[in-house]
Coordinates of C-alpha atoms in Angstrom, one line a residue:
Chain A
M16 CA 143.8 116.6 110.3
T17 CA 143.5 120.2 112.4
A18 CA 140.3 121.1 114.7
A19 CA 139.7 124.0 112.0
G20 CA 139.6 122.0 109.2
I21 CA 137.1 119.0 112.0
V22 CA 135.0 122.2 112.1
V23 CA 135.0 123.4 108.7
G24 CA 134.1 120.0 106.7
T25 CA 131.1 118.7 109.2
I26 CA 129.8 122.7 108.8
I27 CA 129.9 121.8 105.0
G28 CA 128.8 118.5 104.9
M29 CA 126.0 119.2 107.9
A30 CA 125.3 121.5 104.2
L31 CA 125.5 119.1 101.7
L32 CA 123.4 116.5 103.5
L33 CA 120.2 119.4 104.4
W34 CA 120.4 120.3 100.8
V35 CA 120.1 117.0 99.5
V36 CA 117.3 115.9 102.1
N37 CA 115.4 118.8 100.8
L38 CA 115.5 118.5 97.2
V39 CA 114.4 114.9 97.6
R40 CA 111.6 116.6 100.1
Q41 CA 110.4 118.5 97.8
D42 CA 110.8 115.6 95.2
R43 CA 113.5 117.4 92.7
L44 CA 115.3 114.8 92.9
Y45 CA 115.1 111.4 92.8
A46 CA 115.4 109.5 95.8
G47 CA 117.9 106.5 94.2
Y48 CA 120.1 109.1 94.2
G49 CA 119.8 111.5 96.8
V50 CA 120.1 107.9 99.6
I51 CA 124.0 108.0 97.7
F52 CA 125.1 111.6 97.8
V53 CA 123.1 110.9 101.9
F54 CA 125.8 108.5 102.6
G55 CA 128.6 109.7 100.7
T56 CA 128.7 112.2 102.6
I57 CA 128.0 110.8 106.0
A58 CA 131.4 108.1 105.6
A59 CA 133.1 111.2 104.6
M60 CA 131.9 113.4 107.5
A61 CA 132.7 110.2 109.7
I62 CA 136.4 109.4 108.6
L63 CA 137.1 113.8 108.5
V64 CA 136.0 113.8 112.5
V65 CA 137.3 110.9 113.7
P66 CA 141.3 110.0 113.6
P67 CA 141.4 106.2 113.2
L68 CA 139.5 106.0 109.9
L69 CA 141.4 108.9 108.7
R70 CA 144.7 106.7 109.1
L71 CA 142.7 103.3 107.8
A72 CA 141.5 105.6 105.2
T73 CA 144.6 106.9 103.7
A74 CA 146.3 103.5 104.5
A75 CA 144.0 101.3 102.3
S76 CA 144.5 104.1 99.6
V77 CA 148.6 104.0 99.8
A78 CA 149.1 106.8 100.7
L79 CA 151.5 108.1 102.7
L80 CA 150.1 111.2 103.9
P81 CA 145.9 112.4 104.4
V82 CA 145.1 114.6 101.2
P83 CA 145.6 118.0 101.7
S84 CA 143.9 120.6 102.1
L85 CA 142.9 121.7 98.6
S86 CA 141.7 118.2 96.7
L87 CA 139.0 118.2 100.0
V88 CA 138.4 121.4 98.4
A89 CA 137.7 120.1 94.6
L90 CA 136.7 116.8 96.2
V91 CA 133.3 119.6 97.4
I92 CA 133.1 121.6 95.1
L93 CA 132.7 118.3 92.1
T94 CA 130.3 116.9 94.9
F95 CA 128.3 120.4 94.6
L96 CA 128.7 120.5 91.0
M97 CA 127.1 116.4 90.7
V98 CA 124.1 117.2 92.5
Y99 CA 123.0 120.4 90.2
V100 CA 123.7 117.2 87.2
F101 CA 121.8 115.1 89.4
I102 CA 118.4 117.6 90.0
Q103 CA 118.8 118.6 86.3
I104 CA 118.6 114.2 85.6
S105 CA 115.5 114.1 87.8
T106 CA 114.0 117.1 87.3
L107 CA 114.2 116.0 82.9
S108 CA 113.1 112.4 84.6
N109 CA 109.7 113.9 86.4
R110 CA 108.8 115.9 83.0
V111 CA 109.0 112.1 81.5
M112 CA 107.6 110.5 83.2
K113 CA 104.2 112.9 83.9
L114 CA 104.2 113.2 80.5
T115 CA 104.5 109.1 80.2
Q116 CA 101.5 109.3 82.4
E117 CA 99.4 111.7 81.4
L118 CA 99.6 109.8 77.7
A119 CA 98.8 106.6 78.5
I120 CA 95.5 108.0 80.9
R121 CA 94.4 109.2 77.8
N122 CA 95.3 106.6 75.3
A123 CA 93.0 104.8 77.7
Q124 CA 90.7 107.4 77.9
Q125 CA 89.8 107.6 74.3
Q126 CA 90.0 104.0 73.7
H127 CA 87.0 103.1 76.9
R128 CA 85.0 106.2 74.9
A129 CA 85.8 104.4 71.8
E130 CA 84.5 100.8 72.9
S131 CA 81.4 102.4 74.9
T132 CA 80.1 103.8 71.9
A133 CA 80.9 101.4 69.5
D134 CA 78.7 99.4 72.3
R135 CA 75.8 102.0 72.9
P136 CA 72.7 100.1 70.8
R137 CA 71.9 102.3 67.1
Chain B
M6 CA 81.4 101.7 83.9
M7 CA 79.6 99.0 86.9
S8 CA 79.4 100.1 90.3
T9 CA 79.7 96.4 93.2
V10 CA 77.2 95.1 95.5
T11 CA 77.2 98.2 97.6
G12 CA 77.3 100.7 95.8
H13 CA 81.0 101.9 95.4
R14 CA 82.7 101.6 92.3
T15 CA 85.7 99.9 92.0
L16 CA 88.7 99.6 90.1
V17 CA 91.2 96.7 90.8
A18 CA 94.5 97.4 88.3
I19 CA 97.0 95.4 87.7
P20 CA 99.9 96.6 87.2
A21 CA 103.0 94.1 84.8
Y22 CA 106.1 94.6 83.4
N23 CA 107.1 91.5 81.3
E24 CA 103.9 89.2 82.5
A25 CA 103.5 87.6 79.7
A26 CA 103.0 84.5 81.1
T27 CA 100.9 85.3 83.7
I28 CA 98.6 88.2 82.8
R29 CA 96.5 86.9 80.9
N30 CA 95.1 83.6 83.6
V31 CA 95.6 86.0 86.2
V32 CA 93.7 89.1 84.4
E33 CA 90.6 86.1 83.4
R34 CA 90.3 84.8 86.9
V35 CA 90.3 88.3 88.1
R36 CA 87.2 88.8 85.9
Q37 CA 85.1 85.5 86.7
N38 CA 86.0 86.1 90.5
L39 CA 85.3 89.9 90.6
P40 CA 82.6 90.6 87.7
D41 CA 81.3 93.8 89.8
C42 CA 84.5 95.3 89.2
D43 CA 86.3 97.8 86.6
L44 CA 89.6 96.2 85.2
L45 CA 92.8 98.3 84.1
V46 CA 95.9 96.5 83.7
V47 CA 99.3 99.0 83.1
N48 CA 101.8 98.1 81.1
D49 CA 104.6 99.8 82.0
G50 CA 106.7 99.1 79.1
S51 CA 107.4 95.6 78.6
S52 CA 109.4 94.5 76.3
D53 CA 107.6 91.1 75.9
A54 CA 104.6 89.9 74.1
T55 CA 102.0 91.1 78.1
A56 CA 100.5 94.0 75.0
A57 CA 99.4 90.9 73.3
M58 CA 98.3 89.2 76.0
L59 CA 95.7 91.3 76.8
D60 CA 94.2 91.8 73.2
G61 CA 90.7 90.5 73.3
T62 CA 90.5 89.9 77.1
G63 CA 88.7 93.0 77.9
A64 CA 90.6 94.8 80.6
T65 CA 91.0 98.5 79.5
V66 CA 94.4 98.8 79.7
V67 CA 97.5 102.0 80.3
V68 CA 100.5 101.8 78.5
H69 CA 103.3 102.9 79.8
L70 CA 106.0 103.5 76.8
C71 CA 108.8 102.6 78.8
N72 CA 109.3 101.1 82.1
L73 CA 108.5 104.0 85.0
G74 CA 108.6 101.5 88.2
Y75 CA 106.2 99.4 90.7
S76 CA 105.7 103.2 92.5
R77 CA 104.9 105.1 89.4
A78 CA 102.5 102.1 87.4
I79 CA 100.2 102.6 91.1
Q80 CA 100.3 106.0 90.9
T81 CA 98.6 105.8 86.9
A82 CA 96.3 103.7 88.3
M83 CA 95.2 106.5 90.9
L84 CA 95.5 108.7 88.9
Y85 CA 93.0 107.5 86.2
A86 CA 90.3 105.8 89.1
E87 CA 90.3 109.3 90.2
R88 CA 89.5 110.6 87.1
A89 CA 87.3 107.9 86.1
G90 CA 85.6 108.7 89.6
Y91 CA 86.3 105.6 91.5
D92 CA 85.4 105.5 95.3
R93 CA 87.7 102.5 96.0
L94 CA 91.4 100.8 93.9
V95 CA 92.3 97.4 94.2
T96 CA 96.1 96.3 93.2
L97 CA 96.5 93.1 92.8
D98 CA 100.2 91.1 91.2
A99 CA 100.2 90.5 88.1
D100 CA 102.4 86.7 88.3
G101 CA 99.7 85.5 90.0
Q102 CA 100.2 85.4 93.4
H103 CA 97.5 87.2 94.4
D104 CA 93.8 85.1 94.4
P105 CA 91.8 87.6 92.9
A106 CA 89.2 84.9 94.8
Q107 CA 90.3 86.1 98.3
V108 CA 89.4 90.0 97.3
R109 CA 86.2 89.8 98.1
A110 CA 86.8 89.0 101.9
L111 CA 89.4 92.1 101.4
L112 CA 85.7 94.3 99.9
T113 CA 84.1 92.9 102.3
E114 CA 85.7 94.6 105.2
F115 CA 87.1 97.8 103.7
D116 CA 83.3 97.9 103.1
T117 CA 82.8 98.1 107.1
G118 CA 84.4 101.8 107.0
R119 CA 87.4 101.2 109.5
W120 CA 90.1 101.9 106.9
D121 CA 91.6 104.1 104.7
V122 CA 93.5 101.7 103.5
L123 CA 93.4 97.8 103.9
I124 CA 96.6 95.5 102.6
G125 CA 96.6 92.1 101.8
S126 CA 98.5 90.8 104.4
R127 CA 100.5 87.2 104.2
Y128 CA 101.7 87.8 108.9
V129 CA 98.8 89.2 110.4
V130 CA 97.7 86.1 111.3
S131 CA 101.1 84.2 112.8
R132 CA 103.0 87.2 113.2
R133 CA 106.2 85.0 111.8
Y134 CA 108.1 85.2 108.7
T135 CA 108.7 81.7 107.8
G136 CA 108.8 80.9 104.1
A137 CA 111.0 83.4 102.7
P138 CA 114.0 83.6 101.9
F139 CA 116.3 85.3 104.6
G140 CA 116.6 87.7 103.0
R141 CA 113.0 88.5 102.5
R142 CA 112.5 87.7 106.2
L143 CA 115.0 90.2 106.9
G144 CA 113.7 92.8 105.4
M145 CA 110.5 92.2 106.6
R146 CA 110.8 91.7 110.1
V147 CA 113.5 95.4 109.9
F148 CA 110.9 97.8 107.5
S149 CA 107.5 96.0 110.3
S150 CA 110.2 97.3 113.1
L151 CA 110.5 100.8 111.2
V152 CA 107.0 101.1 110.5
R153 CA 106.3 101.1 114.4
L154 CA 109.2 102.7 115.3
M155 CA 108.6 106.1 113.1
A156 CA 104.5 105.5 113.5
G157 CA 103.3 103.9 116.2
R158 CA 101.8 100.6 115.0
R159 CA 103.4 97.1 113.5
V160 CA 102.3 96.6 109.8
Y161 CA 103.7 93.0 109.2
D162 CA 103.6 92.5 105.6
T163 CA 105.0 96.4 104.6
T164 CA 105.4 94.7 100.9
S165 CA 101.7 93.1 100.1
G166 CA 100.8 94.1 96.9
L167 CA 97.0 93.2 97.3
K168 CA 95.8 96.6 99.0
V169 CA 92.6 97.8 98.3
V170 CA 92.6 101.7 98.5
G171 CA 90.3 104.7 99.1
R172 CA 89.4 106.9 97.0
Q173 CA 90.4 109.5 99.8
T174 CA 94.2 108.1 100.3
F175 CA 94.5 109.2 96.5
A176 CA 96.0 112.3 96.5
P177 CA 98.6 112.4 98.9
L178 CA 99.6 108.8 97.4
T179 CA 100.3 111.4 93.4
S180 CA 101.7 114.1 94.9
W181 CA 105.1 113.1 96.3
Q182 CA 107.4 110.3 95.4
F183 CA 107.2 106.6 96.6
I184 CA 109.9 103.8 96.3
D185 CA 107.5 101.3 95.6
F186 CA 104.1 101.8 97.9
H187 CA 105.7 100.0 100.8
A188 CA 106.9 101.3 104.6
E189 CA 107.1 104.4 103.4
A190 CA 103.6 105.5 102.0
L191 CA 102.4 103.7 104.8
V192 CA 104.3 106.1 107.4
Y193 CA 103.6 109.2 105.5
L194 CA 99.3 107.6 105.4
M195 CA 99.5 107.1 109.2
W196 CA 101.0 110.8 109.9
L197 CA 98.7 111.9 107.9
D198 CA 95.6 110.1 110.0
F199 CA 94.5 108.4 107.5
R200 CA 93.6 104.2 109.0
I201 CA 95.9 101.4 107.9
G202 CA 94.9 97.4 108.3
E203 CA 95.4 93.9 107.9
F204 CA 93.3 91.3 106.4
P205 CA 95.4 87.6 106.0
I206 CA 95.6 86.6 103.0
T207 CA 97.7 83.6 101.4
V208 CA 99.4 83.1 98.3
E209 CA 100.9 81.9 95.7
E210 CA 104.3 80.8 94.6
R211 CA 105.6 82.8 91.4
Q212 CA 104.9 80.3 89.0
H213 CA 106.8 82.1 86.0
G214 CA 109.1 85.1 85.4
T215 CA 111.7 86.3 88.4
T216 CA 111.6 89.0 91.4
M217 CA 111.6 92.5 90.0
Y218 CA 114.5 93.2 92.4
S219 CA 118.3 92.9 91.3
A220 CA 120.8 92.0 93.1
L221 CA 121.4 95.4 94.0
S222 CA 118.7 96.6 95.4
L223 CA 119.3 94.6 98.2
I224 CA 121.2 96.7 99.3
K225 CA 120.0 100.2 97.7
Y226 CA 116.1 99.4 98.2
P227 CA 116.6 99.1 102.2
L228 CA 118.1 102.6 101.9
K229 CA 116.3 104.9 100.0
T230 CA 113.0 103.0 102.0
A231 CA 114.6 104.1 105.3
L232 CA 115.0 107.7 103.5
M233 CA 112.7 108.0 102.4
V234 CA 110.5 107.1 106.1
V235 CA 112.3 109.3 108.0
L236 CA 111.4 112.6 104.5
G237 CA 108.1 110.8 104.6
V238 CA 107.3 111.8 108.2
V239 CA 108.4 116.0 108.3
Q240 CA 106.3 115.9 104.4
A241 CA 103.7 115.0 105.8
N242 CA 103.6 117.3 108.9
L243 CA 104.5 119.4 106.9
T244 CA 101.7 119.5 105.0
R245 CA 99.7 118.7 108.8
R246 CA 100.5 122.5 109.0
R247 CA 100.2 123.8 106.1
H248 CA 96.5 122.5 106.5
S249 CA 95.9 123.7 109.9

């Protein structure tokens, strides 16, 4: 990897990290998904920046040469798209969760009120 | 609605997911030992006979139509307690590990006014994690150290399900996501200047069912918690800045 490639990769990785961490903090991305992106990005950045790790990853994937830059660009786009999809899943999941909690509490309050009315002497 | 002899309204909440084997016994023991407290069971989308076992027990039951997980079940109990005007919430595990008879001592300590959250702790006296399996012991040590590192104070039993939670903490604990109300919630509260205390308790071995932690969660859970602990510090600081 060239020096320019390492710099660009690091900037993209840091941007992705900050974006994901902020999404989790804002409760817009479920922490379980966030953790996958955070540690995945850190691992990818480490492979990119540390030459022996890149050589190891290349050998482990039974390739002769590291992946071309174009593949890396595709990977970055795919990762950003995945984060977007997981934001939508988290949003839906949060809505279902709030609805479920609200329904549960209202039903219990109604049940409680009905029981209190029934217990009251006429 | 009842209240305790101290004039505080107390709600005992038991989150239950597929605990048909133990839930009725736990509810009966709570009613025997804490007759002056109201009781709420959060049936977290159980697919077994948990709902049927609760019939006729006199407990108020909140039913999640699908399984939301432990932290969301606790948040539901807090939202219920907040809306119904309770002063404090006691959380107990549904598997029968906690003896409801020990809650009275916890409430007495809580009534001293020194704490906003009081944890029923298995390790505060011995300060050794003996008796637990190796993985759990390691996790306890790591999380306890993480709390000390991030909040400056050690909490020996970060994963205890027996807690007394004061009304003043309901709002911060229901307005953000938490993993299991363990280390991440404690650090978050400490950074918001809430007072967290530990009180010695003993626990019984789980007789039925399995733990809520799967094999995969042995890897996922510490990573998620570590991330949320760090984010909790950031979030608490932003909240404080917004309020000041």
